PDB file of N, CA and C in Angstrom:
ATOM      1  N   UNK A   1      11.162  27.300  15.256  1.00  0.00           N
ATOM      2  CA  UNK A   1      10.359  26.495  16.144  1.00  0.00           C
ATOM      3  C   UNK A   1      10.207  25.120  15.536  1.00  0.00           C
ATOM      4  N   UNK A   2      10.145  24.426  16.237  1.00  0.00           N
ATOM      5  CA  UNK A   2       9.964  22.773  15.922  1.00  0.00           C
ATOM      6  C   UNK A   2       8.548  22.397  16.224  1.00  0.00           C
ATOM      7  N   UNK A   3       8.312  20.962  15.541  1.00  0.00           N
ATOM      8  CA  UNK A   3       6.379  20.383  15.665  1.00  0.00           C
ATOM      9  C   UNK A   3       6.373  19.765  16.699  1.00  0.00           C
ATOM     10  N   UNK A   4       5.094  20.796  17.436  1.00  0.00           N
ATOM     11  CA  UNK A   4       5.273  20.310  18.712  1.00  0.00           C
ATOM     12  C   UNK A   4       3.805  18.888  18.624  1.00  0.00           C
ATOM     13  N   UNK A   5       3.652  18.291  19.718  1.00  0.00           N
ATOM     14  CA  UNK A   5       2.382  17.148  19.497  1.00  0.00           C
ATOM     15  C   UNK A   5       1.183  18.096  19.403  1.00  0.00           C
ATOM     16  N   UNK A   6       0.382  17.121  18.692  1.00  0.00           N
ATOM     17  CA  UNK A   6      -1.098  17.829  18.315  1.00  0.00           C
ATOM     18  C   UNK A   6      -0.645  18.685  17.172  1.00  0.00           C
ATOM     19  N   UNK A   7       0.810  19.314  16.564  1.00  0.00           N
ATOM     20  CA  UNK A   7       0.339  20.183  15.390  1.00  0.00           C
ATOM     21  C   UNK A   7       0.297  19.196  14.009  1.00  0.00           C
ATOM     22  N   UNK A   8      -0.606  20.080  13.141  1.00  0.00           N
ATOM     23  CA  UNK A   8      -0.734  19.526  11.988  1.00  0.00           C
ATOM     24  C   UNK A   8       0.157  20.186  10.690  1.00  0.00           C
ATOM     25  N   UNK A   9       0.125  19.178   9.799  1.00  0.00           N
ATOM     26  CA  UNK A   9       1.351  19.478   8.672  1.00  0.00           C
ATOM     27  C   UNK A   9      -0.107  19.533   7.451  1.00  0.00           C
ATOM     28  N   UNK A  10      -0.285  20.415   6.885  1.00  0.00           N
ATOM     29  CA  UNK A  10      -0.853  20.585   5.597  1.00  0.00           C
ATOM     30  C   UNK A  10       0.121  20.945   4.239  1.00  0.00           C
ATOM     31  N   UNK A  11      -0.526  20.184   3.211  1.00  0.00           N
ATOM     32  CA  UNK A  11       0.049  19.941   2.192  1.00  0.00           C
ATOM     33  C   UNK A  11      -0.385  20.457   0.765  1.00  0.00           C
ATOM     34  N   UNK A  12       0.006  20.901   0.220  1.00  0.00           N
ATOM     35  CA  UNK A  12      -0.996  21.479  -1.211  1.00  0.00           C
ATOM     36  C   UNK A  12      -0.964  20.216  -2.182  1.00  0.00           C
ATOM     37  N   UNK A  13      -1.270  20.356  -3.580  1.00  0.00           N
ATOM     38  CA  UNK A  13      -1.280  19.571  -4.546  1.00  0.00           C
ATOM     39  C   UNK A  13      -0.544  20.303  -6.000  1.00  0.00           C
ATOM     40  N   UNK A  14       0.718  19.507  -5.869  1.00  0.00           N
ATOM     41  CA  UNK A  14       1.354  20.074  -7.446  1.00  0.00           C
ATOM     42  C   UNK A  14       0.799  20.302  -8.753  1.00  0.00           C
ATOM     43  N   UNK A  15       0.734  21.073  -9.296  1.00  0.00           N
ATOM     44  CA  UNK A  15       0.159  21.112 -10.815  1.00  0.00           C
ATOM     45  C   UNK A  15       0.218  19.805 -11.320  1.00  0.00           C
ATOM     46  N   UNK A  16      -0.550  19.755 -12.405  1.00  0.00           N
ATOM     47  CA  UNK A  16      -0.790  18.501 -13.096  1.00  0.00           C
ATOM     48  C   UNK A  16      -1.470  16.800 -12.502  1.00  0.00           C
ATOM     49  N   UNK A  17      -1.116  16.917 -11.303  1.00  0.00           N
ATOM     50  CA  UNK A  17      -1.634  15.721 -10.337  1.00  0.00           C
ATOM     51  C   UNK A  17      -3.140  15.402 -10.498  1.00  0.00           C
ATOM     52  N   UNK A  18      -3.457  14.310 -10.897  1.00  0.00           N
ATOM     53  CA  UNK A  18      -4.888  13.941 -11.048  1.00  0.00           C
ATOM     54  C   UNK A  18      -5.261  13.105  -9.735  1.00  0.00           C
ATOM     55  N   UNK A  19      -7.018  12.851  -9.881  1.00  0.00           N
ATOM     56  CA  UNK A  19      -7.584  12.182  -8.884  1.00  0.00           C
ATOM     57  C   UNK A  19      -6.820  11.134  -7.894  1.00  0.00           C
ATOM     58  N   UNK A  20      -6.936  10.351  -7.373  1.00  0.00           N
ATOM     59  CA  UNK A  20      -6.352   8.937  -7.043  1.00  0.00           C
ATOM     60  C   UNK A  20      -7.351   8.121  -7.394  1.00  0.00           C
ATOM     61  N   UNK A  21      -6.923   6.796  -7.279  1.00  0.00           N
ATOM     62  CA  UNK A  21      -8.182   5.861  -8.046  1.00  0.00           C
ATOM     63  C   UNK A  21      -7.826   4.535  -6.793  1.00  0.00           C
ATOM     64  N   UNK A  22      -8.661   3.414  -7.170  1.00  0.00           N
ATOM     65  CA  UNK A  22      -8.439   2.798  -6.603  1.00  0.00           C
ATOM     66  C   UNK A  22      -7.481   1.546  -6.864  1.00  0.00           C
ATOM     67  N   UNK A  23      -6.560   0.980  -5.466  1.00  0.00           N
ATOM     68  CA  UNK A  23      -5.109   0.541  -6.024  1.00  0.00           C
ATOM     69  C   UNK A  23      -4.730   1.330  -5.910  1.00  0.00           C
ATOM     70  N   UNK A  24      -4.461   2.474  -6.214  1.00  0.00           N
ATOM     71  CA  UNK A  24      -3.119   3.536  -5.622  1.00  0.00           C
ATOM     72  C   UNK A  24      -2.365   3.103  -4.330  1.00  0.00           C
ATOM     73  N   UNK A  25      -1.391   3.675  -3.687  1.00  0.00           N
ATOM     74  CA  UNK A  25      -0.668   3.888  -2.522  1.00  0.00           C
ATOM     75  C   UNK A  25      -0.025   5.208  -2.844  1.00  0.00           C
ATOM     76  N   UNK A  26      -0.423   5.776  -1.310  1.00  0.00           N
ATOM     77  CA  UNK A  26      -0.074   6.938  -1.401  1.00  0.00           C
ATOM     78  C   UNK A  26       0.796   7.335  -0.167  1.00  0.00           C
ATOM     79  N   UNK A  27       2.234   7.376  -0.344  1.00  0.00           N
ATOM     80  CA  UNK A  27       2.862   7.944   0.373  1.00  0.00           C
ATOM     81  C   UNK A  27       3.581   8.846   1.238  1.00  0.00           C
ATOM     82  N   UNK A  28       3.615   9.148   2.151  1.00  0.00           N
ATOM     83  CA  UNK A  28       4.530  10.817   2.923  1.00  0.00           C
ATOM     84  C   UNK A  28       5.118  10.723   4.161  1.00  0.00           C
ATOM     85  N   UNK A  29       6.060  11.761   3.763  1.00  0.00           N
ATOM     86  CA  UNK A  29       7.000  11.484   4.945  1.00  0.00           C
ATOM     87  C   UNK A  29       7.240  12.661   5.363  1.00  0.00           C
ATOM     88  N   UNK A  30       7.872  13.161   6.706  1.00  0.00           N
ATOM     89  CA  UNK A  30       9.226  14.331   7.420  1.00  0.00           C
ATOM     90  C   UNK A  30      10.311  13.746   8.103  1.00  0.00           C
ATOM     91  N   UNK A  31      11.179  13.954   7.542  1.00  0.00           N
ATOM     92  CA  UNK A  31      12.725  13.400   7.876  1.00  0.00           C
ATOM     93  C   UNK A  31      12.630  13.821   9.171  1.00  0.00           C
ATOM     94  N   UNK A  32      12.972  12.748  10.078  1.00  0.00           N
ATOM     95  CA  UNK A  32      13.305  12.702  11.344  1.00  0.00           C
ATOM     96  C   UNK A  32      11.558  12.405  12.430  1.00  0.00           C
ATOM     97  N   UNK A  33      10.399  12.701  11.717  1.00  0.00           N
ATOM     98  CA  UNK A  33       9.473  12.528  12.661  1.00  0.00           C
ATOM     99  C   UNK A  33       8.959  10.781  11.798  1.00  0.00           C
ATOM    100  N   UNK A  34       8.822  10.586  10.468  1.00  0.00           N
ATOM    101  CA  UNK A  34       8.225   9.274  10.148  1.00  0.00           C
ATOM    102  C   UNK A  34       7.707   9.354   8.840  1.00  0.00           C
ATOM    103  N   UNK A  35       7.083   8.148   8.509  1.00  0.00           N
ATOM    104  CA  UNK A  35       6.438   8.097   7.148  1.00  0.00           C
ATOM    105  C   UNK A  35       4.693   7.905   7.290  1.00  0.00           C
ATOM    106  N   UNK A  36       4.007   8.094   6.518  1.00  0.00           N
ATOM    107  CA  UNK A  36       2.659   6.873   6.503  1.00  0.00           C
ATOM    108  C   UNK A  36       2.234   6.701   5.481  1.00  0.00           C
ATOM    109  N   UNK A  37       1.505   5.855   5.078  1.00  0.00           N
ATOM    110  CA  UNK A  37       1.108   5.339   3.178  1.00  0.00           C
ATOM    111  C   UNK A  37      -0.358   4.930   3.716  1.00  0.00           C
ATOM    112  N   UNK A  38      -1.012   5.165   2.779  1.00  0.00           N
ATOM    113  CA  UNK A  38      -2.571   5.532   2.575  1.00  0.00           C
ATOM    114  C   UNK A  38      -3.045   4.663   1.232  1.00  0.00           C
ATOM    115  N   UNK A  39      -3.539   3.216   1.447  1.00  0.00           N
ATOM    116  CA  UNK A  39      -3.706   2.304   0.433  1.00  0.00           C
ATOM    117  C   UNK A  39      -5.567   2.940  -0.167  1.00  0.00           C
ATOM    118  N   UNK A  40      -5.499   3.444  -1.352  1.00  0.00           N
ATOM    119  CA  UNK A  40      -6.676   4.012  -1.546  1.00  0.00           C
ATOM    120  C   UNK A  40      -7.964   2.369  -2.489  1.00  0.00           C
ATOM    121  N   UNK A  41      -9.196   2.396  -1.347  1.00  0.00           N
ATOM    122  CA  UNK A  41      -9.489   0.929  -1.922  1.00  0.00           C
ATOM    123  C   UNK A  41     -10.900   1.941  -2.573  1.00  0.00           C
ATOM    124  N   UNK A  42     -11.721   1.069  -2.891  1.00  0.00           N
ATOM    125  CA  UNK A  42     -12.956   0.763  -3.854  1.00  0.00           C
ATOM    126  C   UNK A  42     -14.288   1.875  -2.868  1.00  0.00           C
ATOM    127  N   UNK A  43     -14.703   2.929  -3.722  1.00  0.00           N
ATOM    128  CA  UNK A  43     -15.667   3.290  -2.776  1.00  0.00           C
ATOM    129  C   UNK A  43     -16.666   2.348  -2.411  1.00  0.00           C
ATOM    130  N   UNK A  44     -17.031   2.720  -0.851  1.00  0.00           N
ATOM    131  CA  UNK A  44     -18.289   2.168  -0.722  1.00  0.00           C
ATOM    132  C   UNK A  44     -19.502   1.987  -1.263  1.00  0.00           C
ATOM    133  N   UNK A  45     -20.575   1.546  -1.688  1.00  0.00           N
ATOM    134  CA  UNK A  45     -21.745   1.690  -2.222  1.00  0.00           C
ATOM    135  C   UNK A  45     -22.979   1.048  -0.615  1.00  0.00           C
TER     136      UNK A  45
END
C-alpha cells in the first residue's frame, strides 16, 4: 500500500543522538513525496 493524504510518517531516534540546541537544522525526507528542514531557534521566555 502506498501514503495515502492525511497519513502520518513517524520516526524513532537512533542510539547515541542527543538533544537539539539552538542553530541546529534539522532535516527529512521520502524519496518521491519531498523534503522539510526544521530551523531549531532560542526558547521562548
Amino acid at each position: 500500500r502506498s501514503g495515502r493524504p492525511g497519513d502520518l510518517i513517524f520516526t524513532g531516534t537512533p542510539a547515541g543522538v542527543g538533544p537539539v540546541q539552538a542553530g541546529d537544522r534539522i532535516t527529512g525526507g521520502v524519496d518521491g513525496i519531498g523534503t522539510v528542514e526544521v530551523a531549531i531557534g532560542q526558547p521562548r521566555r
